[in-house]
Amino acid sequence: MSSIWSSLEPLLERVQRPARYIGLEDGAILPSYDDEGAPGRVSWLLTYPDSYEIGLPNQGLQILCEILNERQDACAERAYAPWVDLEAELRAAGLPLFSVGTHRPANEFDVIAFNLSAELTFTNVLNCIDLADVPLRAADRTASHPLVGAGGHCTTNPEPLADFLDFVVLGDGEEVVGELTEVIGCWKRSSSDDRQALLEELATVEGVYVPSLYEPIYSAEGDLVETVPLAASAPDVIEKRTVADLAAWPYPRNQLVPLTEVVHDRLNVEVFRGCTRGCRFCQAGMITRPVRERPAEQVRAMISNGLARTGYDEVALTSLSTADFSGIQPVVDGIMSDPISAGQVSVSLPSLRVDAFTVGLATSIRQGRRTGLTFAPEAGTWRMRQIINKLIREEDLYEAVESAYSEGWRRMKLYFLTGLPSETDEDTLGIATLARKCVEIGKKYHKYPSVTVSVGGFVPKSNTPFQWFGQNTVTELQRKIYLLRDELRRDHGVQLKWHDPKTTLIEGVFSRGDRRLGDVLESVWRTGGTFQEWTEYFELERWETALAEAGLSPEYYANRHRHIDEALPWDHLSAGLHKDFLAQDWADALAEVGLPDCRWTPCYDCGACTGYGIEHVVASAVPPAGGSQGTGQNVTSDLGAVPVMLGASASVRAPVGVTP
């Protein structure tokens, strides 16, 4: 093993936040390389393609790093995208990307694996590959180069990155990394230089996609016809991996405590994985099904041990809808009553559903140091919330807000989307109405309550019912945001923030893009387009130029409605959801029909459980206490014409639930 530390250290005095690059975090496990020559031992460099501040809290990297380092046949370290100042220093000095633990060059690892959590990080992936001194395109690599892989939510459609990745993992990674290690280790022990044979063997691992073994076929008009396998070992459809029993994987056991400030700098404990609320815009909720709860006792132990070891005074209970955790109340009560914390530990519920927030929960949280509260109604009117299946009544929001204000909170944040299917100006202005009402409720308890309204432009994502919807143009999104801004201009208790519609456009291009976008990514990267998710570095013109040079348009990928029968770039990749289920849910959305949570209702056969022979792991037989709980509604209104083509096979389910 080599280390570049002696060459790296003098550079750190010339860059911002040198603590990003020195490692040494509390809880970090440094693998031993004394037995580097052990036959078949596989080394992994788990890489987050964004700055250290963003990447360090990522639990995926921490979990997989611990799991791999517990194996005798593997070792793992972490890496993050160097900030622009250090990148310039590295290139000037001829130094490569490195691990933050031992500062080992990235190209000395057997595998460089990226976490793909956002489309705008894709150019950073290319930059990291190049900084590692590894050929940018997979086709140019030999047996002497590391394998380049990826996992994370964006791998539900990895096609824009297909030419740069050797393999992709779909779904949960806890089990599959061990199987990949065994395949790669066996290949190493054979002393083979047949990289193609290795790739074909990797393709036999369930949940692993090898892009080079597939070819997209296009029509004369330039539309995708199908994606076909090129090797016998390549399955027609790659199925995602699902960890059935989350209790068997109580990781991370040693959460990292950084030496510098990072986002979400707190103890994070995952209470369950998956969501069945059925929000039609939410990719994470769709692709992580089924719901798998941790036992409440395990959660309490992870919290107690984590607080004692790390010294944190804040714990975040993480999931896609934390208040739905069947053990939420006793867990929170346990934290507040723990004699060690003595009321000095604050509890954050970062994914807090409005209709599951209760007075009792607010009271329990209030006993510690009070943190901010964020609720996500997502849409400003009941009509829109039926369309997106976010079945939260105004009463649910107001009751949750009143519970919070009555228990001492003065500030809260409301998150909304704009640009949703069939959205009107009335729906947009409904956001202002909700915000004003929340401030009015707060004035019953405080002199100057405040509400921050955060608005993001909607981006259709793969493997959701809205994957066929063409997103609003930049001009239309800006118009809606300015409409809302002007409406709230005189409301001093409401602060409006919004996401740049220009970045929304490019995110939309790559969320539903195909392999032809690989040339666009490379072009943007070669012209200096890194850290594109950071406002100060994003330039729409750079992307528009690259698209035009490739003979492509953003409108084709982002703004165009897709026909229900159209071949999609990710059709050969399964996130566990039947396509006909998604099509039916799309039709239901346009008919304003909501669906109840299938944890406590009959199965809709979405495919997430039945297709894999598993089922929800939920401790409670009834929904947690709260408001409407997404019970579904009896909707009979006629939406009228919607500029989206539906297939003839799409029918509308009978309305379910109760009338609001």
Short mmCIF file of C-alpha atoms in Angstrom, two decimals, residues 8-188:
data_model
loop_
_atom_site.label_atom_id
_atom_site.label_comp_id
_atom_site.label_asym_id
_atom_site.label_seq_id
_atom_site.Cartn_x
_atom_site.Cartn_y
_atom_site.Cartn_z
CA LEU A 8 -0.82 16.05 0.10
CA GLU A 9 -0.17 17.66 3.48
CA PRO A 10 1.70 20.75 2.16
CA LEU A 11 -1.22 21.48 -0.15
CA LEU A 12 -3.82 21.61 2.61
CA GLU A 13 -2.62 24.96 3.98
CA ARG A 14 -3.70 26.53 0.68
CA VAL A 15 -7.30 25.22 0.58
CA GLN A 16 -10.57 25.82 2.39
CA ARG A 17 -11.44 23.46 5.19
CA PRO A 18 -8.44 21.14 5.15
CA ALA A 19 -10.23 18.99 7.75
CA ARG A 20 -12.25 17.63 4.84
CA TYR A 21 -9.27 15.58 3.74
CA ILE A 22 -7.42 14.36 6.83
CA GLY A 23 -9.80 11.63 8.03
CA LEU A 24 -9.29 10.76 11.71
CA GLU A 25 -13.00 11.01 12.51
CA ASP A 26 -14.15 9.40 15.74
CA GLY A 27 -15.56 6.01 14.82
CA ALA A 28 -13.48 5.64 11.66
CA ILE A 29 -12.13 2.16 11.05
CA LEU A 30 -8.88 2.03 9.13
CA PRO A 31 -8.29 -1.31 7.46
CA SER A 32 -4.95 -2.96 7.85
CA TYR A 33 -2.97 -3.43 4.67
CA ASP A 34 -0.33 -5.61 6.29
CA ASP A 35 -1.91 -8.62 4.64
CA GLU A 36 -2.44 -6.84 1.34
CA GLY A 37 -1.15 -9.86 -0.44
CA ALA A 38 -3.74 -12.17 1.05
CA PRO A 39 -5.14 -14.18 -1.87
CA GLY A 40 -8.26 -12.63 -3.30
CA ARG A 41 -8.67 -9.86 -0.73
CA VAL A 42 -10.86 -7.20 -2.36
CA SER A 43 -10.37 -3.52 -1.57
CA TRP A 44 -13.30 -1.08 -1.98
CA LEU A 45 -13.21 2.71 -2.20
CA LEU A 46 -16.73 3.89 -1.37
CA THR A 47 -17.06 7.34 -2.91
CA TYR A 48 -19.61 10.09 -2.47
CA PRO A 49 -19.47 12.42 -5.51
CA ASP A 50 -20.00 15.63 -3.58
CA SER A 51 -18.19 17.62 -0.93
CA TYR A 52 -17.23 16.08 2.39
CA GLU A 53 -19.84 18.18 4.21
CA ILE A 54 -22.63 16.65 2.17
CA GLY A 55 -21.22 13.14 1.93
CA LEU A 56 -19.97 12.41 5.45
CA PRO A 57 -23.47 12.05 6.99
CA ASN A 58 -24.52 9.60 4.27
CA GLN A 59 -25.40 6.40 6.08
CA GLY A 60 -25.06 4.21 3.02
CA LEU A 61 -21.31 4.68 2.83
CA GLN A 62 -20.88 4.20 6.57
CA ILE A 63 -22.98 1.03 6.63
CA LEU A 64 -21.24 -0.62 3.69
CA CYS A 65 -17.81 0.39 4.96
CA GLU A 66 -18.46 -1.35 8.28
CA ILE A 67 -19.92 -4.46 6.66
CA LEU A 68 -17.00 -4.86 4.26
CA ASN A 69 -14.37 -4.29 6.95
CA GLU A 70 -15.90 -7.02 9.08
CA ARG A 71 -15.17 -9.52 6.29
CA GLN A 72 -11.87 -11.38 6.10
CA ASP A 73 -11.84 -11.18 2.32
CA ALA A 74 -12.47 -7.44 1.99
CA CYS A 75 -11.43 -4.02 3.19
CA ALA A 76 -13.02 -0.64 2.55
CA GLU A 77 -12.36 3.07 2.82
CA ARG A 78 -14.22 6.26 1.93
CA ALA A 79 -13.58 9.09 -0.52
CA TYR A 80 -15.39 12.32 -1.38
CA ALA A 81 -15.20 14.70 -4.30
CA PRO A 82 -12.42 17.20 -3.54
CA TRP A 83 -13.57 20.80 -3.58
CA VAL A 84 -12.52 22.90 -6.57
CA ASP A 85 -9.54 24.42 -4.77
CA LEU A 86 -8.01 21.11 -3.81
CA GLU A 87 -8.79 19.62 -7.20
CA ALA A 88 -6.72 22.38 -8.82
CA GLU A 89 -3.87 21.68 -6.40
CA LEU A 90 -4.03 17.93 -7.02
CA ARG A 91 -3.93 18.32 -10.78
CA ALA A 92 -1.08 20.83 -10.61
CA ALA A 93 0.92 18.46 -8.40
CA GLY A 94 0.01 15.35 -10.40
CA LEU A 95 -1.70 13.72 -7.41
CA PRO A 96 -4.75 11.43 -7.68
CA LEU A 97 -8.04 11.05 -5.88
CA PHE A 98 -7.42 9.39 -2.53
CA SER A 99 -9.10 7.71 0.43
CA VAL A 100 -9.62 9.98 3.43
CA GLY A 101 -8.47 7.34 5.89
CA THR A 102 -5.03 6.19 4.71
CA HIS A 103 -4.71 8.58 1.74
CA ARG A 104 -4.21 5.66 -0.57
CA PRO A 105 -4.50 6.47 -4.32
CA ALA A 106 -7.91 5.55 -5.67
CA ASN A 107 -6.50 3.50 -8.54
CA GLU A 108 -4.86 1.09 -6.09
CA PHE A 109 -8.28 -0.17 -4.98
CA ASP A 110 -10.00 -3.08 -6.70
CA VAL A 111 -13.36 -1.28 -6.79
CA ILE A 112 -14.33 2.39 -6.86
CA ALA A 113 -18.04 2.50 -5.99
CA PHE A 114 -20.14 5.67 -6.14
CA ASN A 115 -23.30 6.57 -4.25
CA LEU A 116 -25.69 8.15 -6.78
CA SER A 117 -28.17 10.23 -4.81
CA ALA A 118 -28.79 13.09 -7.25
CA GLU A 119 -28.57 13.50 -11.02
CA LEU A 120 -26.60 16.73 -10.87
CA THR A 121 -23.68 14.90 -9.25
CA PHE A 122 -23.11 12.85 -12.42
CA THR A 123 -20.39 15.17 -13.73
CA ASN A 124 -18.64 14.84 -10.37
CA VAL A 125 -18.62 11.06 -10.91
CA LEU A 126 -16.74 11.59 -14.16
CA ASN A 127 -14.38 14.02 -12.47
CA CYS A 128 -13.58 11.55 -9.70
CA ILE A 129 -12.91 8.75 -12.21
CA ASP A 130 -10.51 10.99 -14.09
CA LEU A 131 -8.84 12.20 -10.89
CA ALA A 132 -8.33 8.55 -9.95
CA ASP A 133 -6.26 8.16 -13.14
CA VAL A 134 -8.73 5.59 -14.47
CA PRO A 135 -9.96 5.64 -18.08
CA LEU A 136 -13.20 7.61 -18.20
CA ARG A 137 -15.16 5.09 -20.28
CA ALA A 138 -15.61 1.52 -19.19
CA ALA A 139 -14.76 0.21 -22.67
CA ASP A 140 -11.21 1.61 -22.35
CA ARG A 141 -10.35 -0.11 -19.06
CA THR A 142 -8.24 -3.22 -18.75
CA ALA A 143 -7.70 -5.85 -16.08
CA SER A 144 -5.17 -3.53 -14.45
CA HIS A 145 -7.79 -0.88 -13.68
CA PRO A 146 -10.26 -0.83 -10.80
CA LEU A 147 -13.86 -1.73 -11.41
CA VAL A 148 -16.12 1.32 -11.31
CA GLY A 149 -19.55 0.71 -9.83
CA ALA A 150 -22.51 2.60 -8.42
CA GLY A 151 -25.50 2.24 -6.15
CA GLY A 152 -28.15 4.55 -4.70
CA HIS A 153 -31.55 5.85 -5.74
CA CYS A 154 -30.41 7.22 -9.11
CA THR A 155 -29.48 3.73 -10.25
CA THR A 156 -33.15 3.13 -11.03
CA ASN A 157 -32.15 4.90 -14.24
CA PRO A 158 -28.37 4.84 -14.61
CA GLU A 159 -28.44 4.96 -18.43
CA PRO A 160 -26.88 8.44 -18.79
CA LEU A 161 -23.86 7.05 -16.90
CA ALA A 162 -23.93 3.60 -18.57
CA ASP A 163 -20.80 4.17 -20.67
CA PHE A 164 -18.75 5.11 -17.61
CA LEU A 165 -19.78 2.36 -15.15
CA ASP A 166 -18.67 -1.27 -15.08
CA PHE A 167 -21.55 -2.37 -12.85
CA VAL A 168 -24.58 -0.97 -11.05
CA VAL A 169 -26.30 -2.28 -7.91
CA LEU A 170 -30.07 -1.96 -7.75
CA GLY A 171 -31.73 -1.77 -4.33
CA ASP A 172 -30.29 -2.50 -0.89
CA GLY A 173 -26.55 -3.03 -0.72
CA GLU A 174 -25.97 -4.84 2.58
CA GLU A 175 -26.08 -8.35 1.15
CA VAL A 176 -24.96 -7.81 -2.42
CA VAL A 177 -21.57 -6.24 -1.58
CA GLY A 178 -20.53 -9.52 0.00
CA GLU A 179 -21.55 -11.48 -3.08
CA LEU A 180 -19.70 -9.07 -5.34
CA THR A 181 -16.64 -9.40 -3.12
CA GLU A 182 -16.70 -13.17 -3.51
CA VAL A 183 -16.93 -12.99 -7.32
CA ILE A 184 -14.15 -10.40 -7.61
CA GLY A 185 -11.97 -12.26 -5.10
CA CYS A 186 -12.32 -15.49 -7.03
CA TRP A 187 -11.32 -13.70 -10.22
CA LYS A 188 -8.27 -12.18 -8.50
#
